[in-house]
Amino acid sequence: MNEFSLINHFFKQQAIEREDVVFGIGDDAACLAIPAGMHLLVSTDTLVADVHFLSEWDAYDIAYKAVMVNISDIAAMAANPCWISLALTLPELNPMWLKRFSEGLHSCLKKFNISLIGGDTTRGPLSITITIHGLAPVGQVVRRAGANIGDKIYVSGELGAAALAVASCKINKIEPVDKQLILDKLKHPNPRIDLTTILRQYASAAIDISDGLSADLNHLCDASGVGAKLDISAIPIHQLVKKYQPIKALDFALSGGDDYELCFTVPTKKEKEFLVAINKLGLSCYVIGTIVGERGLSILEENGEISTLTPKGYSHF
Ligand code: ADP
Ligand code: MG
Protein backbone atom coordinates (compact mmCIF):
# COMPACT_ATOMS: atom_id res chain seq x y z
CA MET A 1 0.00 0.00 0.00
CA ASN A 2 1.31 3.48 -0.86
CA GLU A 3 0.05 7.01 -0.16
CA PHE A 4 -2.42 6.91 -3.06
CA SER A 5 -3.95 3.48 -2.43
CA LEU A 6 -4.19 4.45 1.24
CA ILE A 7 -6.19 7.58 0.40
CA ASN A 8 -8.40 5.63 -1.95
CA HIS A 9 -9.04 2.71 0.41
CA PHE A 10 -9.49 4.44 3.75
CA PHE A 11 -10.84 7.83 2.75
CA LYS A 12 -12.20 8.09 -0.79
CA GLN A 13 -14.20 4.87 -1.02
CA GLN A 14 -16.07 5.47 2.21
CA ALA A 15 -16.81 9.18 1.89
CA ILE A 16 -20.44 10.26 2.14
CA GLU A 17 -21.52 11.91 -1.08
CA ARG A 18 -23.58 14.98 -0.40
CA GLU A 19 -25.37 16.48 -3.38
CA ASP A 20 -23.62 19.80 -2.87
CA VAL A 21 -20.20 18.20 -3.49
CA VAL A 22 -19.65 18.79 -7.23
CA PHE A 23 -16.44 16.77 -6.91
CA GLY A 24 -14.33 15.85 -3.89
CA ILE A 25 -11.29 13.63 -3.38
CA GLY A 26 -9.23 13.01 -6.53
CA ASP A 27 -8.64 16.42 -8.07
CA ASP A 28 -6.21 19.10 -6.96
CA ALA A 29 -9.08 20.85 -5.19
CA ALA A 30 -12.64 20.00 -4.25
CA CYS A 31 -15.58 21.87 -5.79
CA LEU A 32 -18.63 22.70 -3.67
CA ALA A 33 -22.01 24.20 -4.50
CA ILE A 34 -22.98 26.87 -1.98
CA PRO A 35 -26.71 27.61 -1.99
CA ALA A 36 -27.87 31.18 -2.53
CA GLY A 37 -28.65 33.00 0.70
CA MET A 38 -26.13 31.04 2.74
CA HIS A 39 -22.84 32.08 4.29
CA LEU A 40 -19.87 29.69 4.32
CA LEU A 41 -18.18 29.25 7.72
CA VAL A 42 -14.64 27.81 7.82
CA SER A 43 -12.68 26.63 10.85
CA THR A 44 -9.52 24.55 11.46
CA ASP A 45 -8.39 22.55 14.50
CA THR A 46 -5.24 20.47 14.90
CA LEU A 47 -4.79 17.55 17.28
CA VAL A 48 -1.19 16.64 18.10
CA ALA A 49 -0.18 13.29 19.61
CA ASP A 50 0.61 13.48 23.34
CA VAL A 51 -0.75 17.03 23.51
CA HIS A 52 -4.43 16.57 22.65
CA PHE A 53 -4.56 12.79 22.91
CA LEU A 54 -2.22 9.95 23.84
CA SER A 55 -0.56 8.02 21.01
CA GLU A 56 -1.74 4.78 22.59
CA TRP A 57 -5.44 5.69 22.24
CA ASP A 58 -7.50 3.58 19.87
CA ALA A 59 -7.21 5.33 16.48
CA TYR A 60 -11.03 5.24 16.30
CA ASP A 61 -11.17 7.63 19.28
CA ILE A 62 -8.43 9.89 17.88
CA ALA A 63 -10.35 10.39 14.64
CA TYR A 64 -13.63 10.75 16.50
CA LYS A 65 -12.31 13.50 18.72
CA ALA A 66 -10.59 15.29 15.81
CA VAL A 67 -13.87 15.53 13.90
CA MET A 68 -16.09 16.36 16.88
CA VAL A 69 -13.95 19.27 18.15
CA ASN A 70 -14.17 20.78 14.66
CA ILE A 71 -17.94 20.33 14.55
CA SER A 72 -18.12 22.08 17.93
CA ASP A 73 -16.62 25.26 16.42
CA ILE A 74 -19.26 25.23 13.69
CA ALA A 75 -21.98 24.64 16.32
CA ALA A 76 -20.75 27.69 18.25
CA MET A 77 -21.37 29.85 15.17
CA ALA A 78 -24.94 28.50 14.84
CA ALA A 79 -24.06 26.91 11.50
CA ASN A 80 -24.55 23.42 10.09
CA PRO A 81 -21.44 21.34 9.33
CA CYS A 82 -21.20 20.17 5.69
CA TRP A 83 -17.69 19.26 4.54
CA ILE A 84 -14.26 18.57 5.99
CA SER A 85 -10.76 18.22 4.62
CA LEU A 86 -8.20 16.16 6.49
CA ALA A 87 -4.45 16.79 6.73
CA LEU A 88 -3.03 13.63 8.24
CA THR A 89 0.60 13.26 9.32
CA LEU A 90 1.56 9.69 10.16
CA PRO A 91 4.81 8.28 11.56
CA GLU A 92 4.29 5.04 9.60
CA LEU A 93 1.85 3.32 7.27
CA ASN A 94 -0.02 0.98 9.62
CA PRO A 95 -3.13 -0.49 7.93
CA MET A 96 -4.67 -1.69 11.24
CA TRP A 97 -4.35 1.81 12.73
CA LEU A 98 -5.70 3.41 9.57
CA LYS A 99 -8.65 1.03 9.54
CA ARG A 100 -9.67 2.06 13.07
CA PHE A 101 -8.98 5.72 12.26
CA SER A 102 -11.18 5.67 9.19
CA GLU A 103 -13.94 3.86 11.11
CA GLY A 104 -13.96 6.58 13.78
CA LEU A 105 -13.81 9.30 11.15
CA HIS A 106 -16.62 7.96 8.99
CA SER A 107 -18.88 7.21 11.97
CA CYS A 108 -18.83 10.93 12.94
CA LEU A 109 -19.22 12.10 9.38
CA LYS A 110 -22.21 9.81 8.89
CA LYS A 111 -23.83 10.98 12.12
CA PHE A 112 -23.78 14.61 10.96
CA ASN A 113 -24.05 14.03 7.18
CA ILE A 114 -20.66 15.56 6.45
CA SER A 115 -18.60 14.80 3.31
CA LEU A 116 -14.83 14.29 3.40
CA ILE A 117 -13.83 16.35 0.37
CA GLY A 118 -10.02 16.11 0.38
CA GLY A 119 -6.88 16.46 2.39
CA ASP A 120 -3.21 15.76 2.48
CA THR A 121 -1.21 12.77 3.72
CA THR A 122 2.36 13.17 4.95
CA ARG A 123 4.94 11.35 7.07
CA GLY A 124 6.02 12.81 10.41
CA PRO A 125 4.99 12.88 14.09
CA LEU A 126 1.31 11.91 14.41
CA SER A 127 -0.97 14.90 13.99
CA ILE A 128 -4.43 15.48 12.55
CA THR A 129 -5.57 18.78 11.11
CA ILE A 130 -9.17 19.11 10.01
CA THR A 131 -10.69 22.06 8.22
CA ILE A 132 -14.45 22.12 8.52
CA HIS A 133 -16.90 24.04 6.39
CA GLY A 134 -20.43 24.88 7.48
CA LEU A 135 -23.40 26.83 6.21
CA ALA A 136 -25.75 29.28 7.89
CA PRO A 137 -28.45 31.55 6.47
CA VAL A 138 -27.12 35.04 5.77
CA GLY A 139 -27.70 37.23 8.82
CA GLN A 140 -28.11 34.32 11.24
CA VAL A 141 -24.50 33.57 12.16
CA VAL A 142 -23.82 34.01 15.90
CA ARG A 143 -20.45 35.46 16.90
CA ARG A 144 -18.44 36.04 20.06
CA ALA A 145 -19.10 39.75 19.71
CA GLY A 146 -22.76 40.59 20.31
CA ALA A 147 -23.29 40.23 24.07
CA ASN A 148 -24.91 43.27 25.67
CA ILE A 149 -25.16 44.51 29.24
CA GLY A 150 -28.00 42.71 31.01
CA ASP A 151 -27.92 39.60 28.80
CA LYS A 152 -28.10 36.32 30.68
CA ILE A 153 -25.13 33.92 30.35
CA TYR A 154 -25.91 30.26 29.69
CA VAL A 155 -23.89 27.05 29.39
CA SER A 156 -25.28 24.05 27.55
CA GLY A 157 -24.16 21.26 29.88
CA GLU A 158 -22.24 20.06 32.91
CA LEU A 159 -18.55 20.85 33.03
CA GLY A 160 -15.31 19.35 34.29
CA ALA A 161 -15.60 15.66 33.45
CA ALA A 162 -13.09 15.70 30.57
CA ALA A 163 -10.54 17.53 32.70
CA LEU A 164 -11.15 14.98 35.46
CA ALA A 165 -10.34 12.23 32.94
CA VAL A 166 -7.05 13.94 32.05
CA ALA A 167 -6.18 14.19 35.75
CA SER A 168 -7.47 10.72 36.59
CA CYS A 169 -4.07 9.05 36.40
CA LYS A 170 -3.10 11.11 39.46
CA ILE A 171 -6.32 10.42 41.39
CA ASN A 172 -6.56 7.26 43.45
CA LYS A 173 -9.53 4.96 43.56
CA ILE A 174 -11.75 6.04 40.71
CA GLU A 175 -14.29 3.25 40.33
CA PRO A 176 -14.02 1.49 36.95
CA VAL A 177 -17.56 2.49 35.85
CA ASP A 178 -16.83 6.12 36.69
CA LYS A 179 -13.46 5.99 34.95
CA GLN A 180 -15.21 4.67 31.85
CA LEU A 181 -17.71 7.51 31.97
CA ILE A 182 -15.17 10.31 32.26
CA LEU A 183 -12.89 8.80 29.60
CA ASP A 184 -15.91 8.66 27.33
CA LYS A 185 -16.46 12.39 27.95
CA LEU A 186 -12.84 13.07 27.02
CA LYS A 187 -12.68 10.86 23.94
CA HIS A 188 -16.19 11.29 22.57
CA PRO A 189 -17.25 14.92 22.82
CA ASN A 190 -20.80 15.62 21.74
CA PRO A 191 -20.84 18.88 19.76
CA ARG A 192 -24.02 20.87 20.39
CA ILE A 193 -25.43 20.99 16.88
CA ASP A 194 -28.80 20.41 18.56
CA LEU A 195 -28.66 24.06 19.68
CA THR A 196 -28.05 25.57 16.22
CA THR A 197 -31.60 26.78 15.54
CA ILE A 198 -32.02 27.94 19.15
CA LEU A 199 -28.85 30.04 18.96
CA ARG A 200 -29.94 31.60 15.67
CA GLN A 201 -33.22 32.69 17.23
CA TYR A 202 -32.22 33.68 20.73
CA ALA A 203 -28.46 34.11 21.28
CA SER A 204 -26.68 37.46 21.08
CA ALA A 205 -23.22 35.82 21.28
CA ALA A 206 -21.75 32.31 21.61
CA ILE A 207 -18.46 30.42 22.00
CA ASP A 208 -17.54 26.79 22.42
CA ILE A 209 -15.89 25.81 25.69
CA SER A 210 -12.76 24.03 24.54
CA ASP A 211 -10.17 25.76 26.71
CA GLY A 212 -12.26 26.12 29.88
CA LEU A 213 -15.35 28.17 30.77
CA SER A 214 -13.56 31.12 32.39
CA ALA A 215 -11.02 31.50 29.54
CA ASP A 216 -13.61 31.14 26.80
CA LEU A 217 -16.25 33.33 28.44
CA ASN A 218 -13.52 35.94 28.83
CA HIS A 219 -12.88 35.76 25.05
CA LEU A 220 -16.60 36.27 24.41
CA CYS A 221 -16.63 39.28 26.78
CA ASP A 222 -13.52 40.80 25.21
CA ALA A 223 -15.00 40.45 21.73
CA SER A 224 -18.24 42.05 22.93
CA GLY A 225 -16.52 44.80 24.96
CA VAL A 226 -18.28 43.79 28.19
CA GLY A 227 -17.68 41.85 31.41
CA ALA A 228 -19.46 39.00 33.20
CA LYS A 229 -20.75 38.43 36.70
CA LEU A 230 -21.16 34.74 37.55
CA ASP A 231 -22.99 33.02 40.39
CA ILE A 232 -20.80 30.31 41.93
CA SER A 233 -23.75 28.16 43.01
CA ALA A 234 -25.12 28.13 39.44
CA ILE A 235 -22.04 26.64 37.72
CA PRO A 236 -23.11 23.16 36.53
CA ILE A 237 -20.37 20.84 37.77
CA HIS A 238 -20.41 17.22 36.61
CA GLN A 239 -21.38 14.96 39.52
CA LEU A 240 -18.26 12.78 39.16
CA VAL A 241 -16.05 15.85 39.49
CA LYS A 242 -17.81 16.66 42.77
CA LYS A 243 -17.40 13.04 43.85
CA TYR A 244 -13.67 12.67 43.15
CA GLN A 245 -12.39 16.25 43.41
CA PRO A 246 -14.74 17.90 45.93
CA ILE A 247 -12.29 20.67 46.80
CA LYS A 248 -11.11 21.46 43.28
CA ALA A 249 -14.47 20.75 41.59
CA LEU A 250 -15.17 24.39 40.75
CA ASP A 251 -11.67 24.79 39.31
CA PHE A 252 -12.21 21.79 37.05
CA ALA A 253 -15.50 23.25 35.82
CA LEU A 254 -14.20 26.80 35.35
CA SER A 255 -10.82 26.10 33.81
CA GLY A 256 -10.50 22.40 32.99
CA GLY A 257 -11.39 22.60 29.31
CA ASP A 258 -12.12 19.89 26.71
CA ASP A 259 -15.86 19.99 27.50
CA TYR A 260 -17.08 21.18 24.06
CA GLU A 261 -20.27 22.56 25.52
CA LEU A 262 -21.39 26.02 24.39
CA CYS A 263 -21.47 29.24 26.39
CA PHE A 264 -23.90 31.84 25.02
CA THR A 265 -25.81 34.94 25.98
CA VAL A 266 -29.54 35.59 25.74
CA PRO A 267 -31.11 39.08 25.94
CA THR A 268 -33.59 39.23 28.84
CA LYS A 269 -36.49 40.15 26.55
CA LYS A 270 -36.02 36.86 24.68
CA GLU A 271 -35.36 34.70 27.73
CA LYS A 272 -38.89 33.48 28.37
CA GLU A 273 -39.37 32.34 24.78
CA PHE A 274 -35.90 30.79 24.78
CA LEU A 275 -36.72 28.68 27.84
CA VAL A 276 -39.97 27.48 26.28
CA ALA A 277 -38.11 26.59 23.07
CA ILE A 278 -35.38 24.52 24.75
CA ASN A 279 -37.98 22.82 26.90
CA LYS A 280 -39.89 21.79 23.78
CA LEU A 281 -36.70 20.23 22.40
CA GLY A 282 -36.12 18.40 25.68
CA LEU A 283 -32.83 20.24 26.26
CA SER A 284 -31.59 21.78 29.47
CA CYS A 285 -29.23 24.74 29.66
CA TYR A 286 -27.92 26.41 32.79
CA VAL A 287 -28.03 30.15 33.51
CA ILE A 288 -24.77 31.04 35.25
CA GLY A 289 -24.66 34.82 35.36
CA THR A 290 -25.21 38.19 33.70
CA ILE A 291 -23.30 40.40 31.27
CA VAL A 292 -22.17 43.64 32.93
CA GLY A 293 -20.50 46.84 31.72
CA GLU A 294 -17.41 46.54 33.89
CA ARG A 295 -14.74 44.55 32.01
CA GLY A 296 -13.36 41.28 33.39
CA LEU A 297 -15.01 38.41 35.23
CA SER A 298 -16.37 38.40 38.77
CA ILE A 299 -18.08 35.72 40.79
CA LEU A 300 -20.67 35.83 43.57
CA GLU A 301 -19.42 33.49 46.32
CA GLU A 302 -21.69 31.39 48.51
CA ASN A 303 -21.07 33.78 51.47
CA GLY A 304 -22.48 36.68 49.42
CA GLU A 305 -19.10 38.25 48.64
CA ILE A 306 -18.14 39.15 45.09
CA SER A 307 -14.59 38.33 44.03
CA THR A 308 -12.58 38.74 40.85
CA LEU A 309 -12.35 35.62 38.70
CA THR A 310 -9.07 35.31 36.83
CA PRO A 311 -9.72 33.61 33.50
CA LYS A 312 -7.75 30.37 33.35
CA GLY A 313 -7.66 27.71 30.70
CA TYR A 314 -5.48 25.69 28.40
CA SER A 315 -2.79 27.63 26.55
CA HIS A 316 -0.10 26.05 24.33
CA PHE A 317 2.58 28.68 24.95
P1 ADP B 1 -1.48 16.93 -4.28
O1 ADP B 1 -0.29 16.18 -4.75
O2 ADP B 1 -2.08 17.82 -5.29
O3 ADP B 1 -1.27 17.57 -2.94
P2 ADP B 1 -2.44 14.56 -3.17
O4 ADP B 1 -1.75 13.55 -3.97
O5 ADP B 1 -1.90 14.93 -1.84
O6 ADP B 1 -2.63 15.83 -4.06
O7 ADP B 1 -3.95 14.12 -2.94
C1 ADP B 1 -4.70 13.51 -3.96
C2 ADP B 1 -6.15 13.66 -3.62
O8 ADP B 1 -6.44 12.98 -2.42
C3 ADP B 1 -6.59 15.10 -3.43
O9 ADP B 1 -7.89 15.24 -3.94
C4 ADP B 1 -6.58 15.27 -1.94
O10 ADP B 1 -7.52 16.23 -1.53
C5 ADP B 1 -6.96 13.87 -1.47
N1 ADP B 1 -6.37 13.52 -0.15
C6 ADP B 1 -5.07 13.42 0.21
N2 ADP B 1 -4.92 13.04 1.47
C7 ADP B 1 -6.17 12.86 1.96
C8 ADP B 1 -6.71 12.48 3.22
N3 ADP B 1 -5.94 12.18 4.27
N4 ADP B 1 -8.06 12.44 3.34
C9 ADP B 1 -8.85 12.76 2.32
N5 ADP B 1 -8.42 13.11 1.12
C10 ADP B 1 -7.10 13.17 0.92
MG1 MG C 1 -1.05 16.76 -1.21
XYZ file of C-alpha atoms and ligand atoms in Angstrom:
345
model
C 0.000 0.000 0.000
C 1.309 3.482 -0.858
C 0.054 7.011 -0.163
C -2.422 6.914 -3.059
C -3.945 3.484 -2.430
C -4.187 4.446 1.245
C -6.193 7.578 0.405
C -8.401 5.630 -1.951
C -9.037 2.715 0.406
C -9.485 4.445 3.746
C -10.836 7.829 2.749
C -12.205 8.094 -0.785
C -14.200 4.870 -1.018
C -16.068 5.467 2.212
C -16.808 9.178 1.888
C -20.442 10.261 2.141
C -21.517 11.909 -1.076
C -23.580 14.982 -0.401
C -25.365 16.476 -3.380
C -23.616 19.801 -2.872
C -20.197 18.205 -3.486
C -19.648 18.791 -7.229
C -16.440 16.768 -6.914
C -14.329 15.848 -3.889
C -11.290 13.631 -3.376
C -9.235 13.007 -6.529
C -8.644 16.423 -8.070
C -6.211 19.099 -6.959
C -9.078 20.853 -5.188
C -12.640 19.997 -4.252
C -15.580 21.870 -5.791
C -18.631 22.697 -3.668
C -22.007 24.202 -4.496
C -22.978 26.873 -1.977
C -26.714 27.607 -1.991
C -27.870 31.182 -2.530
C -28.650 32.995 0.701
C -26.134 31.040 2.741
C -22.842 32.081 4.294
C -19.872 29.693 4.322
C -18.176 29.251 7.717
C -14.636 27.812 7.823
C -12.677 26.630 10.852
C -9.517 24.547 11.461
C -8.387 22.554 14.504
C -5.236 20.469 14.898
C -4.795 17.554 17.277
C -1.192 16.639 18.098
C -0.176 13.293 19.606
C 0.608 13.482 23.335
C -0.750 17.031 23.509
C -4.432 16.575 22.647
C -4.556 12.794 22.914
C -2.219 9.954 23.845
C -0.564 8.022 21.005
C -1.741 4.785 22.593
C -5.441 5.691 22.238
C -7.498 3.576 19.873
C -7.213 5.329 16.482
C -11.025 5.243 16.300
C -11.166 7.634 19.278
C -8.427 9.890 17.880
C -10.348 10.385 14.636
C -13.633 10.746 16.504
C -12.307 13.504 18.717
C -10.585 15.287 15.806
C -13.867 15.528 13.898
C -16.086 16.360 16.878
C -13.952 19.267 18.147
C -14.165 20.778 14.659
C -17.938 20.330 14.550
C -18.124 22.078 17.930
C -16.622 25.258 16.420
C -19.257 25.227 13.687
C -21.978 24.638 16.322
C -20.754 27.689 18.254
C -21.369 29.849 15.167
C -24.943 28.501 14.842
C -24.062 26.910 11.500
C -24.553 23.417 10.090
C -21.441 21.339 9.325
C -21.204 20.165 5.690
C -17.686 19.261 4.540
C -14.262 18.572 5.991
C -10.760 18.219 4.620
C -8.199 16.156 6.487
C -4.452 16.788 6.729
C -3.026 13.627 8.235
C 0.603 13.262 9.319
C 1.563 9.693 10.160
C 4.813 8.278 11.555
C 4.292 5.037 9.596
C 1.849 3.323 7.274
C -0.018 0.984 9.624
C -3.132 -0.495 7.932
C -4.672 -1.688 11.236
C -4.345 1.808 12.725
C -5.699 3.409 9.570
C -8.655 1.028 9.538
C -9.669 2.062 13.066
C -8.978 5.722 12.263
C -11.184 5.673 9.188
C -13.941 3.860 11.115
C -13.956 6.584 13.778
C -13.809 9.297 11.147
C -16.623 7.963 8.992
C -18.885 7.209 11.967
C -18.827 10.931 12.943
C -19.223 12.096 9.376
C -22.205 9.806 8.892
C -23.825 10.977 12.123
C -23.781 14.610 10.959
C -24.053 14.032 7.178
C -20.657 15.558 6.446
C -18.601 14.799 3.306
C -14.832 14.294 3.403
C -13.826 16.346 0.369
C -10.019 16.112 0.377
C -6.884 16.457 2.394
C -3.206 15.764 2.482
C -1.214 12.767 3.716
C 2.362 13.167 4.950
C 4.940 11.352 7.067
C 6.024 12.807 10.407
C 4.994 12.881 14.094
C 1.308 11.915 14.414
C -0.975 14.902 13.989
C -4.432 15.478 12.547
C -5.572 18.779 11.111
C -9.168 19.111 10.014
C -10.692 22.057 8.224
C -14.447 22.116 8.517
C -16.905 24.038 6.390
C -20.427 24.879 7.480
C -23.404 26.825 6.208
C -25.750 29.281 7.892
C -28.455 31.549 6.467
C -27.121 35.039 5.768
C -27.699 37.231 8.820
C -28.109 34.318 11.238
C -24.500 33.567 12.163
C -23.815 34.012 15.897
C -20.451 35.464 16.895
C -18.440 36.040 20.064
C -19.104 39.748 19.710
C -22.755 40.590 20.314
C -23.289 40.233 24.067
C -24.909 43.270 25.667
C -25.158 44.511 29.241
C -28.004 42.709 31.014
C -27.919 39.601 28.796
C -28.097 36.321 30.681
C -25.132 33.924 30.349
C -25.911 30.261 29.692
C -23.891 27.048 29.388
C -25.280 24.050 27.551
C -24.163 21.256 29.881
C -22.241 20.057 32.914
C -18.548 20.850 33.034
C -15.312 19.349 34.290
C -15.596 15.657 33.447
C -13.086 15.702 30.570
C -10.542 17.529 32.704
C -11.151 14.977 35.457
C -10.340 12.226 32.943
C -7.051 13.944 32.045
C -6.179 14.195 35.750
C -7.474 10.723 36.594
C -4.067 9.048 36.403
C -3.096 11.107 39.464
C -6.315 10.418 41.390
C -6.564 7.259 43.449
C -9.533 4.958 43.558
C -11.755 6.042 40.706
C -14.294 3.247 40.334
C -14.025 1.487 36.948
C -17.559 2.493 35.846
C -16.833 6.123 36.694
C -13.465 5.994 34.953
C -15.209 4.669 31.849
C -17.711 7.509 31.967
C -15.171 10.312 32.259
C -12.888 8.804 29.598
C -15.912 8.664 27.334
C -16.461 12.390 27.951
C -12.837 13.073 27.024
C -12.680 10.857 23.943
C -16.188 11.288 22.567
C -17.252 14.919 22.823
C -20.801 15.621 21.738
C -20.839 18.881 19.756
C -24.019 20.870 20.389
C -25.427 20.993 16.882
C -28.804 20.414 18.561
C -28.657 24.065 19.678
C -28.053 25.568 16.216
C -31.602 26.778 15.538
C -32.017 27.937 19.150
C -28.846 30.039 18.960
C -29.945 31.602 15.669
C -33.223 32.687 17.229
C -32.223 33.682 20.732
C -28.463 34.110 21.279
C -26.685 37.456 21.079
C -23.215 35.821 21.280
C -21.751 32.309 21.611
C -18.458 30.424 21.996
C -17.540 26.790 22.422
C -15.890 25.809 25.693
C -12.759 24.026 24.538
C -10.166 25.763 26.711
C -12.262 26.123 29.878
C -15.348 28.168 30.771
C -13.563 31.123 32.388
C -11.017 31.503 29.545
C -13.606 31.141 26.797
C -16.249 33.333 28.438
C -13.521 35.941 28.827
C -12.880 35.757 25.046
C -16.601 36.275 24.412
C -16.631 39.277 26.784
C -13.516 40.801 25.208
C -14.999 40.446 21.731
C -18.237 42.053 22.930
C -16.518 44.801 24.956
C -18.283 43.792 28.185
C -17.680 41.845 31.406
C -19.455 39.001 33.205
C -20.755 38.432 36.702
C -21.160 34.743 37.547
C -22.990 33.016 40.387
C -20.799 30.310 41.935
C -23.751 28.164 43.005
C -25.118 28.132 39.436
C -22.045 26.642 37.720
C -23.110 23.158 36.528
C -20.372 20.843 37.768
C -20.411 17.219 36.609
C -21.379 14.958 39.524
C -18.260 12.776 39.162
C -16.048 15.855 39.488
C -17.812 16.662 42.766
C -17.400 13.040 43.849
C -13.670 12.672 43.149
C -12.392 16.252 43.415
C -14.744 17.902 45.930
C -12.289 20.669 46.804
C -11.107 21.460 43.277
C -14.468 20.752 41.594
C -15.165 24.388 40.754
C -11.667 24.794 39.311
C -12.208 21.791 37.046
C -15.501 23.247 35.823
C -14.204 26.796 35.347
C -10.821 26.103 33.806
C -10.495 22.404 32.988
C -11.388 22.597 29.311
C -12.120 19.892 26.711
C -15.859 19.995 27.502
C -17.080 21.180 24.061
C -20.274 22.559 25.517
C -21.387 26.025 24.390
C -21.470 29.244 26.387
C -23.897 31.838 25.020
C -25.806 34.943 25.981
C -29.543 35.591 25.739
C -31.114 39.080 25.938
C -33.591 39.229 28.843
C -36.488 40.153 26.552
C -36.024 36.856 24.684
C -35.358 34.701 27.734
C -38.894 33.478 28.373
C -39.367 32.339 24.785
C -35.896 30.793 24.785
C -36.722 28.678 27.837
C -39.975 27.483 26.277
C -38.105 26.586 23.069
C -35.376 24.518 24.746
C -37.983 22.817 26.900
C -39.886 21.794 23.779
C -36.702 20.225 22.398
C -36.120 18.395 25.683
C -32.829 20.236 26.258
C -31.590 21.780 29.467
C -29.232 24.739 29.660
C -27.920 26.409 32.790
C -28.033 30.149 33.508
C -24.768 31.038 35.253
C -24.661 34.820 35.357
C -25.206 38.189 33.704
C -23.304 40.403 31.272
C -22.168 43.638 32.930
C -20.505 46.836 31.717
C -17.415 46.537 33.888
C -14.743 44.547 32.012
C -13.358 41.278 33.391
C -15.009 38.406 35.225
C -16.370 38.405 38.766
C -18.076 35.716 40.789
C -20.671 35.826 43.566
C -19.424 33.493 46.323
C -21.691 31.392 48.509
C -21.074 33.779 51.466
C -22.483 36.681 49.418
C -19.103 38.254 48.637
C -18.139 39.149 45.089
C -14.591 38.328 44.029
C -12.578 38.740 40.848
C -12.354 35.621 38.696
C -9.069 35.313 36.828
C -9.718 33.609 33.496
C -7.751 30.371 33.352
C -7.656 27.712 30.703
C -5.480 25.690 28.401
C -2.793 27.626 26.547
C -0.103 26.046 24.332
C 2.576 28.684 24.954
P -1.480 16.933 -4.276
O -0.292 16.178 -4.752
O -2.083 17.825 -5.294
O -1.268 17.569 -2.937
P -2.438 14.558 -3.166
O -1.751 13.549 -3.968
O -1.896 14.931 -1.837
O -2.627 15.833 -4.058
O -3.945 14.121 -2.940
C -4.703 13.515 -3.963
C -6.152 13.659 -3.624
O -6.436 12.977 -2.415
C -6.592 15.095 -3.428
O -7.893 15.239 -3.939
C -6.578 15.267 -1.936
O -7.518 16.231 -1.534
C -6.961 13.872 -1.465
N -6.373 13.517 -0.148
C -5.074 13.422 0.206
N -4.921 13.036 1.474
C -6.173 12.859 1.962
C -6.712 12.480 3.218
N -5.938 12.177 4.265
N -8.057 12.436 3.344
C -8.846 12.759 2.315
N -8.423 13.112 1.117
C -7.099 13.169 0.918
Mg -1.045 16.762 -1.210
